[in-house]
JSON list of C-alpha atoms and ligand atoms in Angstrom, two decimals:
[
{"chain": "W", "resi": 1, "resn": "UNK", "atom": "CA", "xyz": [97.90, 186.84, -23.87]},
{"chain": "W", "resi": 2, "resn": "UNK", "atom": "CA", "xyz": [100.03, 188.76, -26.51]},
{"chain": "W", "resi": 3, "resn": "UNK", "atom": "CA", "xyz": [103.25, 191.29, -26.35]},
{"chain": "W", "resi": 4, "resn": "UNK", "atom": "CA", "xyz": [101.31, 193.98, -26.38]},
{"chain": "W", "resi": 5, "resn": "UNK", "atom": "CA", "xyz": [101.30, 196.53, -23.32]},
{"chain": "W", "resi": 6, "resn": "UNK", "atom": "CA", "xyz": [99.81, 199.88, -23.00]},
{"chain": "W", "resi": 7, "resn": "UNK", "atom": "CA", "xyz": [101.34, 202.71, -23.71]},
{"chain": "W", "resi": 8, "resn": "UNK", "atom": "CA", "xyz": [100.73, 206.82, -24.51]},
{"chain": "W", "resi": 9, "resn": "UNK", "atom": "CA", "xyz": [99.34, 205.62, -27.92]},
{"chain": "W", "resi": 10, "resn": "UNK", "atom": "CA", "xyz": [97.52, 201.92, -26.94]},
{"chain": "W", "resi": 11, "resn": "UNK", "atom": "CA", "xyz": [95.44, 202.80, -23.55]},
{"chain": "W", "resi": 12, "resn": "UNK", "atom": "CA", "xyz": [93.89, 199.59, -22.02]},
{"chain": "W", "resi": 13, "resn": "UNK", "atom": "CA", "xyz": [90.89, 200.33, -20.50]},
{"chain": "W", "resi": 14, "resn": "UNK", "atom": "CA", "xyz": [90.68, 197.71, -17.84]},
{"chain": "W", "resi": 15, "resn": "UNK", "atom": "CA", "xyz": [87.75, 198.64, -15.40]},
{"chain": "W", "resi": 16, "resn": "UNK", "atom": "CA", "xyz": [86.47, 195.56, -13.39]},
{"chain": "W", "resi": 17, "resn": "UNK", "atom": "CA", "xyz": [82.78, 196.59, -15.15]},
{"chain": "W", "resi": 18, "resn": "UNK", "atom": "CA", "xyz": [84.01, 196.51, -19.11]},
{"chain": "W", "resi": 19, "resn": "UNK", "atom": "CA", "xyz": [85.76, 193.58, -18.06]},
{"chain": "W", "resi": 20, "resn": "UNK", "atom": "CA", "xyz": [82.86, 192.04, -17.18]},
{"chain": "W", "resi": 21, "resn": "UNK", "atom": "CA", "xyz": [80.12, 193.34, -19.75]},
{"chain": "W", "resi": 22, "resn": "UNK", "atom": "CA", "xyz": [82.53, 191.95, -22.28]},
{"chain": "W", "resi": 23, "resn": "UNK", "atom": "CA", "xyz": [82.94, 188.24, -20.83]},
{"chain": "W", "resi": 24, "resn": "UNK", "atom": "CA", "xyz": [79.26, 188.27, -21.10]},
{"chain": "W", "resi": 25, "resn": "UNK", "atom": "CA", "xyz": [79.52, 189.63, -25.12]},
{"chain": "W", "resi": 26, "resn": "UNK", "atom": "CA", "xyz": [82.05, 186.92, -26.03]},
{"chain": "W", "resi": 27, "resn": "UNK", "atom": "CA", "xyz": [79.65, 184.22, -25.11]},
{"chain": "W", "resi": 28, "resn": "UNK", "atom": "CA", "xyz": [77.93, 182.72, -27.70]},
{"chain": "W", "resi": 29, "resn": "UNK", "atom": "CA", "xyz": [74.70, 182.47, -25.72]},
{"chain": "W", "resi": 30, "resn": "UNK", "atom": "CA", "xyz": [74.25, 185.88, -25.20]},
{"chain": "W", "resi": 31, "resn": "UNK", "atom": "CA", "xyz": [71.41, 187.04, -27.22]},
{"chain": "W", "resi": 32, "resn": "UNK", "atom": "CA", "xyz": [71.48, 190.14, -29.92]},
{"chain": "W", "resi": 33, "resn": "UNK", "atom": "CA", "xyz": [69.74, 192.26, -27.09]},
{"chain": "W", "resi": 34, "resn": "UNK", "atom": "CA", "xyz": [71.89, 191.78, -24.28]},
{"chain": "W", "resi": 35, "resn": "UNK", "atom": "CA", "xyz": [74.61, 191.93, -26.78]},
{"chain": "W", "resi": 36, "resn": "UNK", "atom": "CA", "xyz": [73.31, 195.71, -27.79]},
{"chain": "W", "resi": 37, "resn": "UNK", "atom": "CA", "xyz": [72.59, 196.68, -24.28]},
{"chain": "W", "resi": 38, "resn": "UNK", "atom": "CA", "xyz": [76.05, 195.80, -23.18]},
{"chain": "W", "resi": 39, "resn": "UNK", "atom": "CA", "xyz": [77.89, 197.42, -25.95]},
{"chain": "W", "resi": 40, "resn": "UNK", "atom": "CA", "xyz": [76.37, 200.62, -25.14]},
{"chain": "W", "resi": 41, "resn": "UNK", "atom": "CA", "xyz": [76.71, 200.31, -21.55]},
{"chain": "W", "resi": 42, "resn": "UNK", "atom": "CA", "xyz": [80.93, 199.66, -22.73]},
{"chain": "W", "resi": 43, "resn": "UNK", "atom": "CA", "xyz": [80.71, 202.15, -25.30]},
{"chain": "W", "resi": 44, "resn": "UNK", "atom": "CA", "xyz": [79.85, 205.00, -22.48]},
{"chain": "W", "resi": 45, "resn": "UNK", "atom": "CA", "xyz": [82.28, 203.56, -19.85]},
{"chain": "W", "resi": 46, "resn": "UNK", "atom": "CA", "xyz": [84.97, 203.69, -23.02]},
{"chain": "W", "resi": 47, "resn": "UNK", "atom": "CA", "xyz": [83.93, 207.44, -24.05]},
{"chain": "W", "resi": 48, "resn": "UNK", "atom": "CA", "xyz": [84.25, 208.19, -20.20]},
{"chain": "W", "resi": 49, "resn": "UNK", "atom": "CA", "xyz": [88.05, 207.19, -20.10]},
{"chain": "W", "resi": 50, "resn": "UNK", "atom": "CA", "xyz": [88.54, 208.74, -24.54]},
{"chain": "W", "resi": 51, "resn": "UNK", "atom": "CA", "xyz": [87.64, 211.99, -22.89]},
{"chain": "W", "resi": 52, "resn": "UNK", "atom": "CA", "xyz": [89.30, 212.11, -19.33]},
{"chain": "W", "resi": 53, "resn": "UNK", "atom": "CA", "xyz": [91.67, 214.81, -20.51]},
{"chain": "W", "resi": 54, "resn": "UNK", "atom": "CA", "xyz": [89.34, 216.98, -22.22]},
{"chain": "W", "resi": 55, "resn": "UNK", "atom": "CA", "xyz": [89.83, 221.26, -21.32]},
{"chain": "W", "resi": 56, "resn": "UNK", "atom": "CA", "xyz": [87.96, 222.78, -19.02]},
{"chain": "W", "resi": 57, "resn": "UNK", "atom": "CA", "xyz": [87.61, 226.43, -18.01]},
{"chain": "W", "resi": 58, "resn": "UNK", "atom": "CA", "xyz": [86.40, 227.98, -15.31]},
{"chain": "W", "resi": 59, "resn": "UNK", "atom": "CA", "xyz": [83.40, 230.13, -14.95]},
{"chain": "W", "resi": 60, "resn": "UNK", "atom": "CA", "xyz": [81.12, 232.13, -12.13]},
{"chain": "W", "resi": 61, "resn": "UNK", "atom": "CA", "xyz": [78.54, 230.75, -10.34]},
{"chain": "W", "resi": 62, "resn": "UNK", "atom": "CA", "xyz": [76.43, 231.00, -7.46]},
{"chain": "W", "resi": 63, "resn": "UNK", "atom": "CA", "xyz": [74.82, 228.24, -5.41]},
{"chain": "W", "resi": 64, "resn": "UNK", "atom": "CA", "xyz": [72.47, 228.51, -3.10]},
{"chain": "W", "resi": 65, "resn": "UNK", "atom": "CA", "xyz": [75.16, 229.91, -0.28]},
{"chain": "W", "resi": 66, "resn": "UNK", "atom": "CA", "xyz": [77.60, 231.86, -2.31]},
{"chain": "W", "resi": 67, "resn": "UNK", "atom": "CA", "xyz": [79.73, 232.80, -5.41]},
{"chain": "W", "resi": 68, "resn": "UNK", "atom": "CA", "xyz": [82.31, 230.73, -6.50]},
{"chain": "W", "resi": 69, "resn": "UNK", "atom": "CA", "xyz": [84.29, 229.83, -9.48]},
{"chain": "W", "resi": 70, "resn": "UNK", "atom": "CA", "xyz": [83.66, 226.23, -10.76]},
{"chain": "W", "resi": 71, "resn": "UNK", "atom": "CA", "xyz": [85.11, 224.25, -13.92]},
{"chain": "W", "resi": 72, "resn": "UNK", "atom": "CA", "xyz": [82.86, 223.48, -17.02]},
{"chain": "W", "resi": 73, "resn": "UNK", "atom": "CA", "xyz": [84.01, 221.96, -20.48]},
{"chain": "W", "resi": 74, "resn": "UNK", "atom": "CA", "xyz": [85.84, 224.44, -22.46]},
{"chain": "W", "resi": 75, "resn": "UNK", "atom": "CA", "xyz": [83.44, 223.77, -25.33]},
{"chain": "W", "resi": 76, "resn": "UNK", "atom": "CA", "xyz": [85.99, 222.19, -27.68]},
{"chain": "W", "resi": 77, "resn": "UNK", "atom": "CA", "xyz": [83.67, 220.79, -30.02]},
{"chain": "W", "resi": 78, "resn": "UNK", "atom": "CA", "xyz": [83.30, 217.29, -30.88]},
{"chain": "W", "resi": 79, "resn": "UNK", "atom": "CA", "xyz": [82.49, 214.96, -33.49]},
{"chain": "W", "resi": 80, "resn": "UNK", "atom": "CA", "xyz": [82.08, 210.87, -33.15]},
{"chain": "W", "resi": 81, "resn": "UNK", "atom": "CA", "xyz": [82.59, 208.72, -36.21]},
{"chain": "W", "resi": 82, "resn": "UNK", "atom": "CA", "xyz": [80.72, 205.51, -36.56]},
{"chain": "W", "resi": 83, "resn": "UNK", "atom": "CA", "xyz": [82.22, 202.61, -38.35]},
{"chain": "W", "resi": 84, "resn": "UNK", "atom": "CA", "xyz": [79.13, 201.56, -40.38]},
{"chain": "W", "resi": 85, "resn": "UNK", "atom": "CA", "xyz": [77.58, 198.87, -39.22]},
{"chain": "W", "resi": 86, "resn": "UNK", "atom": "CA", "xyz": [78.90, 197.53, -36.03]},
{"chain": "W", "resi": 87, "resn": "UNK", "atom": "CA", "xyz": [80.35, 201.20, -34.88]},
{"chain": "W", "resi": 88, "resn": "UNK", "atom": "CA", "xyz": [76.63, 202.04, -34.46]},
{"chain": "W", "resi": 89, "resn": "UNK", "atom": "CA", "xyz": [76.41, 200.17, -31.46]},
{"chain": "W", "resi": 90, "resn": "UNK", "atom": "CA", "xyz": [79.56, 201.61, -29.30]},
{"chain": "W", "resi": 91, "resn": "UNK", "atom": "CA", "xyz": [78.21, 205.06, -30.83]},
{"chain": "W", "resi": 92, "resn": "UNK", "atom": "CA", "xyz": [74.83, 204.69, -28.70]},
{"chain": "W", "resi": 93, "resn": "UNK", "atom": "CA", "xyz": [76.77, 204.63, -25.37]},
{"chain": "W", "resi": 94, "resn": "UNK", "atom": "CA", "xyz": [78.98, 207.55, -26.54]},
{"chain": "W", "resi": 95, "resn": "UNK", "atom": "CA", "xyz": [76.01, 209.90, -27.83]},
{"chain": "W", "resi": 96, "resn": "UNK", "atom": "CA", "xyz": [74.38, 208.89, -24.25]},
{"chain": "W", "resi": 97, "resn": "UNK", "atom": "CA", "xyz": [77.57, 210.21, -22.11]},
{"chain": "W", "resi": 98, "resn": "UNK", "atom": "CA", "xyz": [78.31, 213.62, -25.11]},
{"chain": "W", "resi": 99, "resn": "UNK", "atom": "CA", "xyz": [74.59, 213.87, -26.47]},
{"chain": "W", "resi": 100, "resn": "UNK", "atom": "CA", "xyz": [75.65, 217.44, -27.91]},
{"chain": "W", "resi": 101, "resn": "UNK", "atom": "CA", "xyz": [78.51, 215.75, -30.32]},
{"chain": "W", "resi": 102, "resn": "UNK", "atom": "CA", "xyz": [77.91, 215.62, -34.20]},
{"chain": "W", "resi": 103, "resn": "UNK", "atom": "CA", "xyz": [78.11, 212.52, -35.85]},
{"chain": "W", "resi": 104, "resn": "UNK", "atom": "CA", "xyz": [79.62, 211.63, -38.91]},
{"chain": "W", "resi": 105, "resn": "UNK", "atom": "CA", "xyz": [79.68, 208.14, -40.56]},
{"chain": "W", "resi": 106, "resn": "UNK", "atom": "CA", "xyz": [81.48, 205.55, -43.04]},
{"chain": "W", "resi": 107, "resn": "UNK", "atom": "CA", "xyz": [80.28, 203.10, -44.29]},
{"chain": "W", "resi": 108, "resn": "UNK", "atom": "CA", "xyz": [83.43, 200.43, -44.94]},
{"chain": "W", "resi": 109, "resn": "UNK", "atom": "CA", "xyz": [83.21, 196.81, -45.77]},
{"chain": "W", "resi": 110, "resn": "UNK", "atom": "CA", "xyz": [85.74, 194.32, -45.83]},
{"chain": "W", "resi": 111, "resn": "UNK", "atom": "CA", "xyz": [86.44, 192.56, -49.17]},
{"chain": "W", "resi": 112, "resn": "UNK", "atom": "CA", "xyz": [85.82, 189.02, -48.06]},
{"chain": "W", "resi": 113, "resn": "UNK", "atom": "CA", "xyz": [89.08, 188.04, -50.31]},
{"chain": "W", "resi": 114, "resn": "UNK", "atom": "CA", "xyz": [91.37, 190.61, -49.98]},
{"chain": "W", "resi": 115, "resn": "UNK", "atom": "CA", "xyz": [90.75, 191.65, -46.16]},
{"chain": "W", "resi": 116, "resn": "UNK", "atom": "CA", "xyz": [90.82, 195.21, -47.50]},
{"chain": "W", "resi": 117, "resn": "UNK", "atom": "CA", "xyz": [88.56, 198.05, -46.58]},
{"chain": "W", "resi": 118, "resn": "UNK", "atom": "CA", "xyz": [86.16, 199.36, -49.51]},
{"chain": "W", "resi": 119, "resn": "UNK", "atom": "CA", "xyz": [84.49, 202.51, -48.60]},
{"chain": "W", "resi": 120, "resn": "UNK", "atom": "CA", "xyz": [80.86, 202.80, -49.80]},
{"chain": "W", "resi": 121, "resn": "UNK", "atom": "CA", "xyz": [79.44, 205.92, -47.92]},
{"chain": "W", "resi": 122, "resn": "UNK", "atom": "CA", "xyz": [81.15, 208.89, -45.94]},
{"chain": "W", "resi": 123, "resn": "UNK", "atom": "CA", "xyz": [78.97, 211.88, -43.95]},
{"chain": "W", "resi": 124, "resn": "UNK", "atom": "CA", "xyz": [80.56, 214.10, -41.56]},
{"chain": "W", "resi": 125, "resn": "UNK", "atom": "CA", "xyz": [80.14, 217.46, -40.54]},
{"chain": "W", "resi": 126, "resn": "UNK", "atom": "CA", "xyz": [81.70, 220.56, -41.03]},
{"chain": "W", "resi": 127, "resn": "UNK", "atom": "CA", "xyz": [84.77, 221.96, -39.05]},
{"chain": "W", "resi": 128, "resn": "UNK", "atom": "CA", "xyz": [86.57, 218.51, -38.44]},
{"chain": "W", "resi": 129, "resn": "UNK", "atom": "CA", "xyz": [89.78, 220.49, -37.72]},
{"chain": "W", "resi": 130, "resn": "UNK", "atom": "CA", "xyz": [88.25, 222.23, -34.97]},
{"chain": "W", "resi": 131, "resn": "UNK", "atom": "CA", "xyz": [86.56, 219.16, -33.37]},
{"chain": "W", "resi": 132, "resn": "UNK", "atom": "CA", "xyz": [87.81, 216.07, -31.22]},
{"chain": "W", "resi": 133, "resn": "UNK", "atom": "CA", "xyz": [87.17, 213.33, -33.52]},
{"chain": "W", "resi": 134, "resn": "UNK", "atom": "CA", "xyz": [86.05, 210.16, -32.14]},
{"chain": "W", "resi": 135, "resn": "UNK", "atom": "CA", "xyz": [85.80, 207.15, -34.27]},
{"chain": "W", "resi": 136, "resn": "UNK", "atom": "CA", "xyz": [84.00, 203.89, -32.86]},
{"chain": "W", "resi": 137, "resn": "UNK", "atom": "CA", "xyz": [84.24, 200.34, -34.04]},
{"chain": "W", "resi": 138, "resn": "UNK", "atom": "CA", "xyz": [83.96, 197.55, -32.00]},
{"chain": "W", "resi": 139, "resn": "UNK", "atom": "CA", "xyz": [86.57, 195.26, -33.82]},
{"chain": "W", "resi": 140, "resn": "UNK", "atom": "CA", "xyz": [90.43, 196.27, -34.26]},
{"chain": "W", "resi": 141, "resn": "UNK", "atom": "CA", "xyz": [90.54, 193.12, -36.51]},
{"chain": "W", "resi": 142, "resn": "UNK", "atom": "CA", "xyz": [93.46, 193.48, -39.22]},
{"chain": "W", "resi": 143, "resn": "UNK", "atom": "CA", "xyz": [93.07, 197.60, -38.86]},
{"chain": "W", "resi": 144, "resn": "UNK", "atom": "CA", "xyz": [92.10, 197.75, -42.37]},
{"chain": "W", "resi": 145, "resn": "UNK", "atom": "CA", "xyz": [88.80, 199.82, -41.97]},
{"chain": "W", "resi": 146, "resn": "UNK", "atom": "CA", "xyz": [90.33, 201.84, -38.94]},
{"chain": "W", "resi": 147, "resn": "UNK", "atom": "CA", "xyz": [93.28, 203.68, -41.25]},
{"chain": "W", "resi": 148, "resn": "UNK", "atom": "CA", "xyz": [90.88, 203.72, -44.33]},
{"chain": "W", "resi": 149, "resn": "UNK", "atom": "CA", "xyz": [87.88, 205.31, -41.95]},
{"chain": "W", "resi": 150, "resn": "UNK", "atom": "CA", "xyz": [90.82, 207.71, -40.53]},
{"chain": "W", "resi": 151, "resn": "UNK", "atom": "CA", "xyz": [92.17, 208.22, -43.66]},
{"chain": "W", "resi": 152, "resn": "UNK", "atom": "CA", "xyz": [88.58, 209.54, -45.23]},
{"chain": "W", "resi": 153, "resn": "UNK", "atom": "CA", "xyz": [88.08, 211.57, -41.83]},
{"chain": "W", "resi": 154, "resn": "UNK", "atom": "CA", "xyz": [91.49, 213.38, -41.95]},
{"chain": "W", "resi": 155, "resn": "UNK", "atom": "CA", "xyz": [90.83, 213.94, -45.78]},
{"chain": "W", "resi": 156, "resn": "UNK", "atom": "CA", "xyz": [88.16, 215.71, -44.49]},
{"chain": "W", "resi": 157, "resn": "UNK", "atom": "CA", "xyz": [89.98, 218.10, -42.21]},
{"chain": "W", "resi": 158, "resn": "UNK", "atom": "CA", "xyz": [90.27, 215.90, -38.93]},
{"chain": "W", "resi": 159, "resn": "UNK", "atom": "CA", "xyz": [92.98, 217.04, -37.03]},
{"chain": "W", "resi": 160, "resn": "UNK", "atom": "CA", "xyz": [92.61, 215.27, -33.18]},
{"chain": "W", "resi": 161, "resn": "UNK", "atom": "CA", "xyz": [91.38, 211.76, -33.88]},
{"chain": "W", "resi": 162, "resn": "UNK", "atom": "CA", "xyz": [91.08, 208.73, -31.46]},
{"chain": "W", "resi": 163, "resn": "UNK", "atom": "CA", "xyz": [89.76, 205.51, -31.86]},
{"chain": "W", "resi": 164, "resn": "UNK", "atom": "CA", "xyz": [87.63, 203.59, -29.75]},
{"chain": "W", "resi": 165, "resn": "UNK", "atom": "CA", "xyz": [87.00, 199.74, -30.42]},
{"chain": "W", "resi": 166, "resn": "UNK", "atom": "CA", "xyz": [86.03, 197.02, -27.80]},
{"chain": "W", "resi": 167, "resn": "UNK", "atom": "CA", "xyz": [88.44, 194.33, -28.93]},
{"chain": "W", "resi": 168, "resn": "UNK", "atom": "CA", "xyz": [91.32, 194.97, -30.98]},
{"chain": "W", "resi": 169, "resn": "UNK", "atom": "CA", "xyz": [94.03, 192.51, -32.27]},
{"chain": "W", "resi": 170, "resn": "UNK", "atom": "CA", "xyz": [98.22, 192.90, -32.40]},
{"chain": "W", "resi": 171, "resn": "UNK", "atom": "CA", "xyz": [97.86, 192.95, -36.13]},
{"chain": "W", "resi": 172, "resn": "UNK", "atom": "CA", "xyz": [95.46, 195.92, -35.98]},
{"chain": "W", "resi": 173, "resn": "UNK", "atom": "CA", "xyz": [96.94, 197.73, -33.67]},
{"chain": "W", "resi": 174, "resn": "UNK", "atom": "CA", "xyz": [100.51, 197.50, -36.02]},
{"chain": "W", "resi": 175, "resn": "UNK", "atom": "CA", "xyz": [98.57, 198.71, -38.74]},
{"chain": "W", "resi": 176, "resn": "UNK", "atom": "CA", "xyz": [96.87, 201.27, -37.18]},
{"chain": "W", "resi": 177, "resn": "UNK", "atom": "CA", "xyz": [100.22, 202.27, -34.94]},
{"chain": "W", "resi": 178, "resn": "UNK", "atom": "CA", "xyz": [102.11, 202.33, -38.35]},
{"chain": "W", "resi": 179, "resn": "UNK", "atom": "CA", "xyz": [99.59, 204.45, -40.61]},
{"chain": "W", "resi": 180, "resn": "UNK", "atom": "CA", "xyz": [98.55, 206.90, -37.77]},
{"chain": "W", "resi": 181, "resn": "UNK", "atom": "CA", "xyz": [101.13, 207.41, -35.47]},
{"chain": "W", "resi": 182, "resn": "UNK", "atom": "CA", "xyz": [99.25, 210.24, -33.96]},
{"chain": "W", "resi": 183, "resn": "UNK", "atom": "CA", "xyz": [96.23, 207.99, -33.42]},
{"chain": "W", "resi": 184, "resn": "UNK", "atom": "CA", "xyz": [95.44, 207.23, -29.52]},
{"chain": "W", "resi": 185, "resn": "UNK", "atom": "CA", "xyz": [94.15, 203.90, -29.31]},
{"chain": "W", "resi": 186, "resn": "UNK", "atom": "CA", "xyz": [91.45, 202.58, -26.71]},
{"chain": "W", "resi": 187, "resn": "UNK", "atom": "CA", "xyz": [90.48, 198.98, -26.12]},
{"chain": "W", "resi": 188, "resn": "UNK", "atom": "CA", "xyz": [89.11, 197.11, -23.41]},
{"chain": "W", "resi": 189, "resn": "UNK", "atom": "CA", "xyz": [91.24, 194.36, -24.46]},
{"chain": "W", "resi": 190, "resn": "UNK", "atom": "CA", "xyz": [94.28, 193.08, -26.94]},
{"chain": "W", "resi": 191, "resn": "UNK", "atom": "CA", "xyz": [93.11, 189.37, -28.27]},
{"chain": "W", "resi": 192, "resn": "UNK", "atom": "CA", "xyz": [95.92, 187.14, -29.05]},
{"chain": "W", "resi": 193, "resn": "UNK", "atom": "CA", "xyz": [95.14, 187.31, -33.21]},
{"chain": "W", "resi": 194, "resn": "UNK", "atom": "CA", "xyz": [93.14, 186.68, -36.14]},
{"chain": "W", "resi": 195, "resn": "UNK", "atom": "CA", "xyz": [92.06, 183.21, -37.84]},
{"chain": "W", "resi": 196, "resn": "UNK", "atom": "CA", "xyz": [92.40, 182.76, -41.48]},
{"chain": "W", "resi": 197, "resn": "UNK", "atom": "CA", "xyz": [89.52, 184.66, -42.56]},
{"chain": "W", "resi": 198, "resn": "UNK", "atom": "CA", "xyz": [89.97, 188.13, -40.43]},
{"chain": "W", "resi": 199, "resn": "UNK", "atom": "CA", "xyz": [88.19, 187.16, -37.20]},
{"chain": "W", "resi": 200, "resn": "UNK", "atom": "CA", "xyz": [89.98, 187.96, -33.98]},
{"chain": "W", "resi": 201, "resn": "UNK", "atom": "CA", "xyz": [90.14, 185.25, -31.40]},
{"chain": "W", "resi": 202, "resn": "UNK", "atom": "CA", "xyz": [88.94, 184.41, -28.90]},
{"chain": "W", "resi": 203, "resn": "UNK", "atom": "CA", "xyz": [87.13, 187.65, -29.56]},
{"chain": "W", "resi": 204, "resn": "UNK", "atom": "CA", "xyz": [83.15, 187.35, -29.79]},
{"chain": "W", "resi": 205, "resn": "UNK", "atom": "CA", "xyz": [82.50, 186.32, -33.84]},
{"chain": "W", "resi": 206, "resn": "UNK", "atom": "CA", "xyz": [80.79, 188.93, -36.08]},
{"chain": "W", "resi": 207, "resn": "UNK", "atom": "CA", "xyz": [80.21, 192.12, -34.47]},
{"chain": "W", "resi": 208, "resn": "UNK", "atom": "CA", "xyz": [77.46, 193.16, -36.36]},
{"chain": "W", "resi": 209, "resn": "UNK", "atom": "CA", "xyz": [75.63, 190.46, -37.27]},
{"chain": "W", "resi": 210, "resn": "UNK", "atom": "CA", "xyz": [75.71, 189.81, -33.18]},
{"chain": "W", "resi": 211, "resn": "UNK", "atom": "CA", "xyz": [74.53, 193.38, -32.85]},
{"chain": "W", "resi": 212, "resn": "UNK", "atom": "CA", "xyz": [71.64, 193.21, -34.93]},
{"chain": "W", "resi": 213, "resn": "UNK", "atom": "CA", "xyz": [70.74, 189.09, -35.18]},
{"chain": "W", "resi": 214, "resn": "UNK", "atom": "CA", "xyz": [71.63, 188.50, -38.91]},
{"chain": "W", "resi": 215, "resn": "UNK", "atom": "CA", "xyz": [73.16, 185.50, -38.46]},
{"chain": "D", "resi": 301, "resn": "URA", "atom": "N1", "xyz": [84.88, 192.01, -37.50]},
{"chain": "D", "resi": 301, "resn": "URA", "atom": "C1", "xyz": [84.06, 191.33, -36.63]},
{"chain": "D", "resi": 301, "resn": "URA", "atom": "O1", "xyz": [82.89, 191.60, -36.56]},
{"chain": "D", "resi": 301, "resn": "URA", "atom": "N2", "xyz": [84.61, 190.35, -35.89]},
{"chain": "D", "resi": 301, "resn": "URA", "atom": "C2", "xyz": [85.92, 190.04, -35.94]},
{"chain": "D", "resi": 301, "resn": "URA", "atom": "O2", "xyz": [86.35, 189.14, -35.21]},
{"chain": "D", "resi": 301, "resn": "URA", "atom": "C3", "xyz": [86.74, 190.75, -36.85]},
{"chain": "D", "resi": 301, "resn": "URA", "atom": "C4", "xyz": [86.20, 191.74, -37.60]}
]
């Protein structure tokens, strides 16, 4: 356990299910294809509560019995943001749940010395101010990639911007609470910190080489 509670900024997304899909993640037994499967089964359940508050508006309709006014989405247009490479895996579940969204990427590594973020590719599309901007990585680890990724994005005109990761750490959510303020945060869960070379722990090892059986 840490200090950390949730708050208008940190939202803990503690559903029984995520709970459970990510127990079975952590474990070092699980296999890269039930690890895949279950981070896009989290990464829809996690878009689900990143867009409970989205507008609606309401429009005419009639069913099979009458007319009636009924609420659809408002249309504000959205945009998710991968977190190259891990990110890719939340993003399935999210494109699943929003399949209309536009999706940008960045590519980020961390510099195995320095912990920092080094940015090697950025795509997004156009309009950023006018879209909800999702960004997905599974790992808040020392929040170095989220604020340079959110950085990059809001270089790029992003105005709204949340950020969506499946295990975050108190260090990375400092860093990220300190460089974007405006930033809502969702997590499934806050580890208790990082080892010596960036890892969060317990947490579930490397994201993406779990993801896609490098290691
Ligand atoms: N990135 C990972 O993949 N795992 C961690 O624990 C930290 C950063």
């Amino acid at each position: 356990m840490n200090q950390y509670q949730a708050s208008d900024k940190v939202i803990i997304v503690d559903h029984p299910l995520i709970q459970h899909k990510l127990t079975l993640m952590r474990s070092r037994d699980t296999p890269a294809a039930e690890f895949r499967r279950l981070l896009k089964e989290i990464g829809l359940l996690l878009g689900y509560e990143a867009t409970r508050d989205i507008a609606l508006t309401n429009i005419e309709i009639e069913t099979p019995l009458m007319r009636t006014t009924m609420p659809v989405l408002a249309g504000k247009k959205m945009c998710l943001f991968s977190i190259l490479r891990a990110g890719d895996g939340l993003l399935q579940g999210l494109l699943e749940l929003v399949p209309s969204a536009r999706v940008g990427h960045v590519g980020m590594y961390r510099d195995p010395k320095t912990l920092e973020a080094v940015e090697y590719y950025f795509k997004a599309p156009g309009k950023l101010d006018e879209r909800l901007c999702l960004v997905v990585d599974p790992m808040l680890a020392t929040g170095h990639s989220a604020v340079a990724a959110i950085n990059r994005i809001k270089q790029a005109g992003g105005k709204e911007i949340r950020f969506i990761c499946l295990l975050a750490a108190p260090e990375g959510i400092e860093e990220l609470g300190r460089s974007h303020p405006d930033v809502r945060l969702y997590t499934p869960a806050i580890d208790t910190g990082l080892n010596e070379k960036g890892y969060i722990l317990p947490g579930l090892g490397d994201a993406g080489d779990r993801l896609f059986g490098t290691k």
